[in-house]
mmCIF file with all atom_site columns, C-alpha atoms in Angstrom:
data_model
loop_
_atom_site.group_PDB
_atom_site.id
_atom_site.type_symbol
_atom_site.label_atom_id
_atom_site.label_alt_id
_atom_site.label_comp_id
_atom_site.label_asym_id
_atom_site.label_entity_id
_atom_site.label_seq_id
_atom_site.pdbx_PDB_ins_code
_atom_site.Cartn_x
_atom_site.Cartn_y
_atom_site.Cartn_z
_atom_site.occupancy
_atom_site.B_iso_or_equiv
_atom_site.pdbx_formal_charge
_atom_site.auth_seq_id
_atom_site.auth_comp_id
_atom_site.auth_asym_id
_atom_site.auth_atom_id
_atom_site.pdbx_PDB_model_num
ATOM 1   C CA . UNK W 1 1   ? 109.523 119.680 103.473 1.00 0.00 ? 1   UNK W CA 1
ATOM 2   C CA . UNK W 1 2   ? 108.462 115.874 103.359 1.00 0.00 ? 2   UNK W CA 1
ATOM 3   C CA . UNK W 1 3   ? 108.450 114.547 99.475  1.00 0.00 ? 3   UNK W CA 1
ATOM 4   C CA . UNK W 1 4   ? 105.385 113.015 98.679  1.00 0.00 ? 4   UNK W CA 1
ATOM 5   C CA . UNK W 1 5   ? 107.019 109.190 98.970  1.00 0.00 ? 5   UNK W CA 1
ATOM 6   C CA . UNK W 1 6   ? 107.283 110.366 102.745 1.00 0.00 ? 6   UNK W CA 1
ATOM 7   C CA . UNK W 1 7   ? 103.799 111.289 102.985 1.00 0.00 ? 7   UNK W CA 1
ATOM 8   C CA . UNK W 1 8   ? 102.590 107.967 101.200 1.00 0.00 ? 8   UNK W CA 1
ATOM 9   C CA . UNK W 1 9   ? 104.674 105.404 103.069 1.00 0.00 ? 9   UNK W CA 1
ATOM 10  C CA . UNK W 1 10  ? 103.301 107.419 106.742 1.00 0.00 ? 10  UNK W CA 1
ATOM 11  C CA . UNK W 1 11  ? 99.870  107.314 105.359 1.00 0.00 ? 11  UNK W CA 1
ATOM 12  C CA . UNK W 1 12  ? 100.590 103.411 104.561 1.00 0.00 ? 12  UNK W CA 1
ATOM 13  C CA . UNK W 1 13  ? 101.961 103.382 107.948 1.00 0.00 ? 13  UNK W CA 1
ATOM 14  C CA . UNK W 1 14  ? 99.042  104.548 110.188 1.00 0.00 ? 14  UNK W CA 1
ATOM 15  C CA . UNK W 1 15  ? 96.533  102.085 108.212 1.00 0.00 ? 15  UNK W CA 1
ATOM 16  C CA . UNK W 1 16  ? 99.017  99.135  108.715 1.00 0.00 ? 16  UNK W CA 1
ATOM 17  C CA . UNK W 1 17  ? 98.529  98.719  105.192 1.00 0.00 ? 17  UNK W CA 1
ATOM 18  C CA . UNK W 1 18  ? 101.099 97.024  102.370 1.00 0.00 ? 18  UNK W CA 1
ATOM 19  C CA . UNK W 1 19  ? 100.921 98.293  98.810  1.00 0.00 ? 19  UNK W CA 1
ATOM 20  C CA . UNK W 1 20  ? 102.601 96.862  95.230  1.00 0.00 ? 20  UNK W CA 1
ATOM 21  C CA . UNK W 1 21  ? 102.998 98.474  91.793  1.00 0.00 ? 21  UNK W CA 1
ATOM 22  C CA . UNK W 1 22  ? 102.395 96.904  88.467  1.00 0.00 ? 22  UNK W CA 1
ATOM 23  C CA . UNK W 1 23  ? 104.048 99.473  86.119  1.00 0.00 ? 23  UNK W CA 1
ATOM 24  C CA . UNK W 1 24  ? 104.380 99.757  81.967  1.00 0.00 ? 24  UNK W CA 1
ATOM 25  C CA . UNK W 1 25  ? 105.476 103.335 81.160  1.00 0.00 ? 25  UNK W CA 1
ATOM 26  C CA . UNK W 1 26  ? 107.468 104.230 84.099  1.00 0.00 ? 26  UNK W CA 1
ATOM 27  C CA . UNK W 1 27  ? 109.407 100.875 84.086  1.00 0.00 ? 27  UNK W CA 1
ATOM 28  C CA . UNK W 1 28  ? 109.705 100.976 87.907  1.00 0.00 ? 28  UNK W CA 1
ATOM 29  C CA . UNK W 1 29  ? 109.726 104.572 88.727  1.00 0.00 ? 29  UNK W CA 1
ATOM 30  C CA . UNK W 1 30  ? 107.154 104.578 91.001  1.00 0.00 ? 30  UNK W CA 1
ATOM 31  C CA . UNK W 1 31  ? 108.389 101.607 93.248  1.00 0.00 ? 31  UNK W CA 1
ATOM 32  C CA . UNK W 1 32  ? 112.186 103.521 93.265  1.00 0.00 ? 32  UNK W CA 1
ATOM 33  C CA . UNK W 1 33  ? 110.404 106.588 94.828  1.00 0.00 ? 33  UNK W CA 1
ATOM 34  C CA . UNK W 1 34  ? 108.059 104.325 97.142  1.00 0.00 ? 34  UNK W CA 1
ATOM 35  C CA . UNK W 1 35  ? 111.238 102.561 98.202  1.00 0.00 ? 35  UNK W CA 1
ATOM 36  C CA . UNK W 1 36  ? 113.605 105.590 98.769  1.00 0.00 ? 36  UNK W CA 1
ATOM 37  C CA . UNK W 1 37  ? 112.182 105.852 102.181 1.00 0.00 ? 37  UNK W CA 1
ATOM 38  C CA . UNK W 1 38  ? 113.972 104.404 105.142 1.00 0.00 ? 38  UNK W CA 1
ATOM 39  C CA . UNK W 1 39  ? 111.916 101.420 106.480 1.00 0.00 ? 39  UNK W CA 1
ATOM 40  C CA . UNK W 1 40  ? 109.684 101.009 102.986 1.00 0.00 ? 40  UNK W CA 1
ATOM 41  C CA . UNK W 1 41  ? 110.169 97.509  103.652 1.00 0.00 ? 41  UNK W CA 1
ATOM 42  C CA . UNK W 1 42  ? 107.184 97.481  106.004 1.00 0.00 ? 42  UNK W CA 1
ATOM 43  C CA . UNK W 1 43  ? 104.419 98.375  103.404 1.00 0.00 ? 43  UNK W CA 1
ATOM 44  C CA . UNK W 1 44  ? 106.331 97.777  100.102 1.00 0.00 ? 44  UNK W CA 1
ATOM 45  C CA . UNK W 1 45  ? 105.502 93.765  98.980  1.00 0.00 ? 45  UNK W CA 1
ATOM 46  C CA . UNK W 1 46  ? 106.648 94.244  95.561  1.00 0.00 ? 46  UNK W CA 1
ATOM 47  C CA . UNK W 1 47  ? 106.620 95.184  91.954  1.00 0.00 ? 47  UNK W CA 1
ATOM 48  C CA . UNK W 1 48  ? 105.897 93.996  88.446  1.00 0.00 ? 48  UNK W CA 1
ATOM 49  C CA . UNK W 1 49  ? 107.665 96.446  85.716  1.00 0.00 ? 49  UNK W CA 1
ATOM 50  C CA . UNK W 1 50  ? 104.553 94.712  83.126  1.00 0.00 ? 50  UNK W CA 1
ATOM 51  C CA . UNK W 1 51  ? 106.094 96.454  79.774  1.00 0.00 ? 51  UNK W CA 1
ATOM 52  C CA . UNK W 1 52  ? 105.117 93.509  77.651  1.00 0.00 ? 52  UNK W CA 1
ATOM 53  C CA . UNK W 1 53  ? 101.592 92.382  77.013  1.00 0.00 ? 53  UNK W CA 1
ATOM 54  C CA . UNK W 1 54  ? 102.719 89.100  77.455  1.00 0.00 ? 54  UNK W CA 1
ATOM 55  C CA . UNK W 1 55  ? 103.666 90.208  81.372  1.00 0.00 ? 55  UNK W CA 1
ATOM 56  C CA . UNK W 1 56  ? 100.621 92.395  81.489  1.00 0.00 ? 56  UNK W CA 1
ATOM 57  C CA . UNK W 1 57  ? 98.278  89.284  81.289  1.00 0.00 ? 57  UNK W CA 1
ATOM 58  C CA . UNK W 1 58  ? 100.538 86.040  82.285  1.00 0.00 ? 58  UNK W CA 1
ATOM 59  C CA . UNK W 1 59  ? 102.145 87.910  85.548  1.00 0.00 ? 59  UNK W CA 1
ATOM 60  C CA . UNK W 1 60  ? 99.465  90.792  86.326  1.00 0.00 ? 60  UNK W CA 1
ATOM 61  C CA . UNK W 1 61  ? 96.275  89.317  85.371  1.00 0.00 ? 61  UNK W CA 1
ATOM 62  C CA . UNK W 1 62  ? 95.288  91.684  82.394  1.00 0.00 ? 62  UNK W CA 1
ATOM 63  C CA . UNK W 1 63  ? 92.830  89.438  80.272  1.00 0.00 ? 63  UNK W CA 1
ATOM 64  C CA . UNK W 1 64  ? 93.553  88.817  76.654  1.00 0.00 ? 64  UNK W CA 1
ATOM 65  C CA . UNK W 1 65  ? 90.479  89.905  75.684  1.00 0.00 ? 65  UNK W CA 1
ATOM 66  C CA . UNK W 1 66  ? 90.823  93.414  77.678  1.00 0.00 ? 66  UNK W CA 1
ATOM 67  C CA . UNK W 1 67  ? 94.447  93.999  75.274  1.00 0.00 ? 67  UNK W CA 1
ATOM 68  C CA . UNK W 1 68  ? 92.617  92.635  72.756  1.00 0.00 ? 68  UNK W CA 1
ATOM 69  C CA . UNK W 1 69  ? 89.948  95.096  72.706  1.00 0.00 ? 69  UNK W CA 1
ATOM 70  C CA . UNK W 1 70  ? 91.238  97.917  74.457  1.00 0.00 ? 70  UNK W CA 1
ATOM 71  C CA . UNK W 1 71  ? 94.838  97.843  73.801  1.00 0.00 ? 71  UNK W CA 1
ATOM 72  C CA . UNK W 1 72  ? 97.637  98.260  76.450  1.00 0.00 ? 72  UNK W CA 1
ATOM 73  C CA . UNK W 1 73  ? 96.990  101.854 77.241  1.00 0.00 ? 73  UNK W CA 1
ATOM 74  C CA . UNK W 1 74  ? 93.522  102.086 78.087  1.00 0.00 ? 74  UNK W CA 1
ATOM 75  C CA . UNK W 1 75  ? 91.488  103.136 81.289  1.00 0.00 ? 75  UNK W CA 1
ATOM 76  C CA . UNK W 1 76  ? 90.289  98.824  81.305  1.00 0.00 ? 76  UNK W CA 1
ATOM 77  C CA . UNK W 1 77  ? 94.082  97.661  81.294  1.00 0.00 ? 77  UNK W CA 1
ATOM 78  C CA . UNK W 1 78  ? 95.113  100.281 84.208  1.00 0.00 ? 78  UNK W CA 1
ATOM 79  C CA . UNK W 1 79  ? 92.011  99.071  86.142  1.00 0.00 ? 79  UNK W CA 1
ATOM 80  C CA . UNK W 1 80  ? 93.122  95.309  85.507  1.00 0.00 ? 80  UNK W CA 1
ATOM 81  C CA . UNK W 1 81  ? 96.963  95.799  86.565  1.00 0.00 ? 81  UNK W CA 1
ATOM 82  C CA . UNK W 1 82  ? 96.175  97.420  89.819  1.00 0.00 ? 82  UNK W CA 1
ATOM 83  C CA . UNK W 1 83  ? 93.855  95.030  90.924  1.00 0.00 ? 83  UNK W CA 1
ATOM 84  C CA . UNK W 1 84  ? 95.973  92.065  89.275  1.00 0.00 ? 84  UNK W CA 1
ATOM 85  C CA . UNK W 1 85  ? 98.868  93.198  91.200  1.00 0.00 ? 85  UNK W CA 1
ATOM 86  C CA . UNK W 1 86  ? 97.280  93.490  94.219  1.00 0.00 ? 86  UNK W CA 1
ATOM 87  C CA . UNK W 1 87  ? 95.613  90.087  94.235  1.00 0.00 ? 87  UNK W CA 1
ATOM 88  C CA . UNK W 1 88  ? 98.834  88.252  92.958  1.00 0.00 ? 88  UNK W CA 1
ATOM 89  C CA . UNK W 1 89  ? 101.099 89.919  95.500  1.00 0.00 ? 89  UNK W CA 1
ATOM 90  C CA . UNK W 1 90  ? 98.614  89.997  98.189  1.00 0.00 ? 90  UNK W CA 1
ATOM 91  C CA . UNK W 1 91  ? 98.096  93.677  99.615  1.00 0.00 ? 91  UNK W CA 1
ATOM 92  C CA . UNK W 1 92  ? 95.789  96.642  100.481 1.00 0.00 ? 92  UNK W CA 1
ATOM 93  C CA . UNK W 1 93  ? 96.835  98.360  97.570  1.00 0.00 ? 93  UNK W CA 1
ATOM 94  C CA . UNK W 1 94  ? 97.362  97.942  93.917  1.00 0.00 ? 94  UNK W CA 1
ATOM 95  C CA . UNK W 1 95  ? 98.673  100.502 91.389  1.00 0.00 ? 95  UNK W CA 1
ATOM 96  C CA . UNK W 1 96  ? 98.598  99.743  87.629  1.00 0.00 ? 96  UNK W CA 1
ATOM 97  C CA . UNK W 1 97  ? 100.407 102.864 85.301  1.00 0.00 ? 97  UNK W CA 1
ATOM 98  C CA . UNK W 1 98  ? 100.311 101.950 81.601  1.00 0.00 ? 98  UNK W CA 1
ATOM 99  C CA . UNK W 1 99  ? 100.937 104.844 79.091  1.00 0.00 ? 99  UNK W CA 1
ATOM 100 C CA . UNK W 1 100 ? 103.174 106.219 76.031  1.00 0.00 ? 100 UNK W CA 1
ATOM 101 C CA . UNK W 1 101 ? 105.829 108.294 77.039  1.00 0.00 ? 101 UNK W CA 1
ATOM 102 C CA . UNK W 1 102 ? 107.508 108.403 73.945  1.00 0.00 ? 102 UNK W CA 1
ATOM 103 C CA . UNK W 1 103 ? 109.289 110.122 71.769  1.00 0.00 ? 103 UNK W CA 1
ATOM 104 C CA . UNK W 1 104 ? 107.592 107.535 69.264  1.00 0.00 ? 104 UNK W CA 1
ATOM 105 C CA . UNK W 1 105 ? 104.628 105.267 69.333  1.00 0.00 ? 105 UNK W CA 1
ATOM 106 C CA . UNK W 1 106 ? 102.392 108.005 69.770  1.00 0.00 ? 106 UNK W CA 1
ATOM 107 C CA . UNK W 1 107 ? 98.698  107.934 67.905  1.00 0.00 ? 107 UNK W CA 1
ATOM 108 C CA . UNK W 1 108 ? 95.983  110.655 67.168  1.00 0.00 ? 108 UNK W CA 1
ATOM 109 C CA . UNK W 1 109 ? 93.677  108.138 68.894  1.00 0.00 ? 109 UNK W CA 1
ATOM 110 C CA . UNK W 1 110 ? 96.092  107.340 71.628  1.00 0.00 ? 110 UNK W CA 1
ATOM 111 C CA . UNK W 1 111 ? 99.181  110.292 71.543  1.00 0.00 ? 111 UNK W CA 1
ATOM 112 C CA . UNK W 1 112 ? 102.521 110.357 73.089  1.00 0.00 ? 112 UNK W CA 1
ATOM 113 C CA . UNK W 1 113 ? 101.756 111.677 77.436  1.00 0.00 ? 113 UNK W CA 1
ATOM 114 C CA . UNK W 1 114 ? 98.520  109.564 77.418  1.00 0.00 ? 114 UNK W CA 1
ATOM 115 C CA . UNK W 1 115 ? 98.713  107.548 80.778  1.00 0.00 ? 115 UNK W CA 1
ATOM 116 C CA . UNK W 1 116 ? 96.317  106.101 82.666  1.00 0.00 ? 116 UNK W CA 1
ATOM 117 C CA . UNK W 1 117 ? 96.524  105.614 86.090  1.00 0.00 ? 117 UNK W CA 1
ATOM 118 C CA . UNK W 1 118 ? 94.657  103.386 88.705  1.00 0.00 ? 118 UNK W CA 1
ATOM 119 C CA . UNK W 1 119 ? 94.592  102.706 92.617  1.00 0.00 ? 119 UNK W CA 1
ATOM 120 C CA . UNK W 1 120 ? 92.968  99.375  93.670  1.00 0.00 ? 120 UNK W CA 1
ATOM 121 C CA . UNK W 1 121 ? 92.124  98.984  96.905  1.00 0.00 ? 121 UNK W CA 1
ATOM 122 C CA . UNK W 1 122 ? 89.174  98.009  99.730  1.00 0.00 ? 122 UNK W CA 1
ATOM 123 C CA . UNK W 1 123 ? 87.314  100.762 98.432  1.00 0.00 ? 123 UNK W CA 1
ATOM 124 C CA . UNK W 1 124 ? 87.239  100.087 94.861  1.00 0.00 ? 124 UNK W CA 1
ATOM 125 C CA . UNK W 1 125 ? 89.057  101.028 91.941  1.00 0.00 ? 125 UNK W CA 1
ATOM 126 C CA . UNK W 1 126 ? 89.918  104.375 90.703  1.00 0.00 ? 126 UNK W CA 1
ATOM 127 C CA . UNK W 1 127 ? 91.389  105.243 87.050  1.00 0.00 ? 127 UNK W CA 1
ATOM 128 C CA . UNK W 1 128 ? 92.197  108.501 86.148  1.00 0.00 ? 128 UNK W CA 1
ATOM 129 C CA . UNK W 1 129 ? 93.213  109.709 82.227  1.00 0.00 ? 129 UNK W CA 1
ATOM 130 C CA . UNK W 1 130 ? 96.287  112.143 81.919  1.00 0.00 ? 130 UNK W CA 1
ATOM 131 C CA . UNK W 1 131 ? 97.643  113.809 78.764  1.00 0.00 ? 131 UNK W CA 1
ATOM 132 C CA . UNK W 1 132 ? 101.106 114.786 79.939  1.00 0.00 ? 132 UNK W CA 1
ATOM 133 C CA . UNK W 1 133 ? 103.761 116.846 77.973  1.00 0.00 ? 133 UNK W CA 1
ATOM 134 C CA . UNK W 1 134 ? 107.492 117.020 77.759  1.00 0.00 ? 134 UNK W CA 1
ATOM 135 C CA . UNK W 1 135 ? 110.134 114.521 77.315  1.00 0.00 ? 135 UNK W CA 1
ATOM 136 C CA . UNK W 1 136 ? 110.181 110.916 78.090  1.00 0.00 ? 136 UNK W CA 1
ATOM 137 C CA . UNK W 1 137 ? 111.653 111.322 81.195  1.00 0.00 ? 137 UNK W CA 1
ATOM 138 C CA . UNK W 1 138 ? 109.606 113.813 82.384  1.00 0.00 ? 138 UNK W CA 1
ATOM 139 C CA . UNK W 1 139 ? 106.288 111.977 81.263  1.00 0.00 ? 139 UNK W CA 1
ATOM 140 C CA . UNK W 1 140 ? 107.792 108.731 83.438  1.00 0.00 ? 140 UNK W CA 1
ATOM 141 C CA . UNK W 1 141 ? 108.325 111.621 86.457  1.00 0.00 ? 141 UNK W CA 1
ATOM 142 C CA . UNK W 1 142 ? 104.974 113.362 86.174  1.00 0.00 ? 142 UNK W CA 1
ATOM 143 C CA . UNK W 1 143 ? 103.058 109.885 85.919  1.00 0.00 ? 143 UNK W CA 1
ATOM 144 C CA . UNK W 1 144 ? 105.193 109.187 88.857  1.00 0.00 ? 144 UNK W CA 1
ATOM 145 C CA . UNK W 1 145 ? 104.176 111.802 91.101  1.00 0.00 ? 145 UNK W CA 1
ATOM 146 C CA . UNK W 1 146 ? 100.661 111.673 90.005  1.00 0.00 ? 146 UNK W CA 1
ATOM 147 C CA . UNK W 1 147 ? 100.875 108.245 90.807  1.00 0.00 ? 147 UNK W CA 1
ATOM 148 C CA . UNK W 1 148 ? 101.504 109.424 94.012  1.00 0.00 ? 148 UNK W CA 1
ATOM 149 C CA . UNK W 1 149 ? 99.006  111.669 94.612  1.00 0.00 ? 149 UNK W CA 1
ATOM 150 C CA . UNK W 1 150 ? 96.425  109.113 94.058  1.00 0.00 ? 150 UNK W CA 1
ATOM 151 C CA . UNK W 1 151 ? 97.675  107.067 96.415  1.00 0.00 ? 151 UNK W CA 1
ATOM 152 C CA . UNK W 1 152 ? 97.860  109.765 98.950  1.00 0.00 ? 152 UNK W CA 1
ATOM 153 C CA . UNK W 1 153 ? 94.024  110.612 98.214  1.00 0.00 ? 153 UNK W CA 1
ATOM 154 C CA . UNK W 1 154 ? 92.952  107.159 98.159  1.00 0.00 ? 154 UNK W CA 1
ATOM 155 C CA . UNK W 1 155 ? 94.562  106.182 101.540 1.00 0.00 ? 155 UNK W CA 1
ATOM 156 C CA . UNK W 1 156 ? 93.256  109.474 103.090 1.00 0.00 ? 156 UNK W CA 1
ATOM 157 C CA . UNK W 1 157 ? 89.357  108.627 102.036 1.00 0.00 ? 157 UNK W CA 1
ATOM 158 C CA . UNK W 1 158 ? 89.563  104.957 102.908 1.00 0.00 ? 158 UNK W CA 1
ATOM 159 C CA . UNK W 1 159 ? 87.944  104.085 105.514 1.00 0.00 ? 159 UNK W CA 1
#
């Protein structure tokens, strides 16, 4: 059974596209499982683990005022890291994941498993909201593989 890194780098593949990750919660998670595949080289450009505001906005592009007024896990940031990423590094595809995966830091407004996830691409940008549960490893793997999944879906529409 292929893993779903397999299926996203093949999808990559067949479009002759490249992708890169800008990643908060996961701290790199994603890109690992992107570049566990043989060959990843070919559509893998690179990675920004943004954990910091300060990286979020000086190396990603996230505005000031978008932290400012949305904070650093918010549908507007996610949107701004995966395009940010994909302009700076110069691909087809962008992926921004900013959440908390705690144990701590959590909110009622904004609680521990809240990630949000966005794809960036030639078609747009797509953000979706996910409350996760479980440890903090397992909310880094589960944000992971959804991460994934979009990816998978986006490619697959795209033109």
């Amino acid at each position: 059974m292929e893993l779903l890194e397999e299926i996203v780098g093949q999808a990559l593949l067949q479009k002759g596209w490249e992708i890169a990750c800008a990643e908060s919660c996961t701290g790199g998670l994603l890109t690992s499982r992107l570049t566990d595949v043989a060959g990843s080289s070919v559509y893998v450009k690179g990675s920004i683990v943004a954990y910091s505001n300060e990286i979020k906005a000086r190396l990603v592009g996230v505005s000031e005022e978008t932290l400012r007024a949305y904070g650093a896990v918010s549908r507007q940031t996610a949107a701004e890291m995966s395009e940010g990423v994909r302009r700076t590094v110069g691909t087809d595809v962008g992926v921004g994941i900013t959440g908390i995966a705690g144990p701590g830091g959590g909110t009622a407004e904004k609680p521990v498993g809240l990630v949000y996830i966005s794809v960036s691409g030639h078609d747009g940008t797509v953000v979706q909201e996910h409350h996760f549960l479980g440890s903090r490893a397992e909310i880094k793997r589960q944000s992971a593989e959804h991460a994934l999944s979009m990816i998978n879906h986006y490619i697959r529409r795209s033109q």
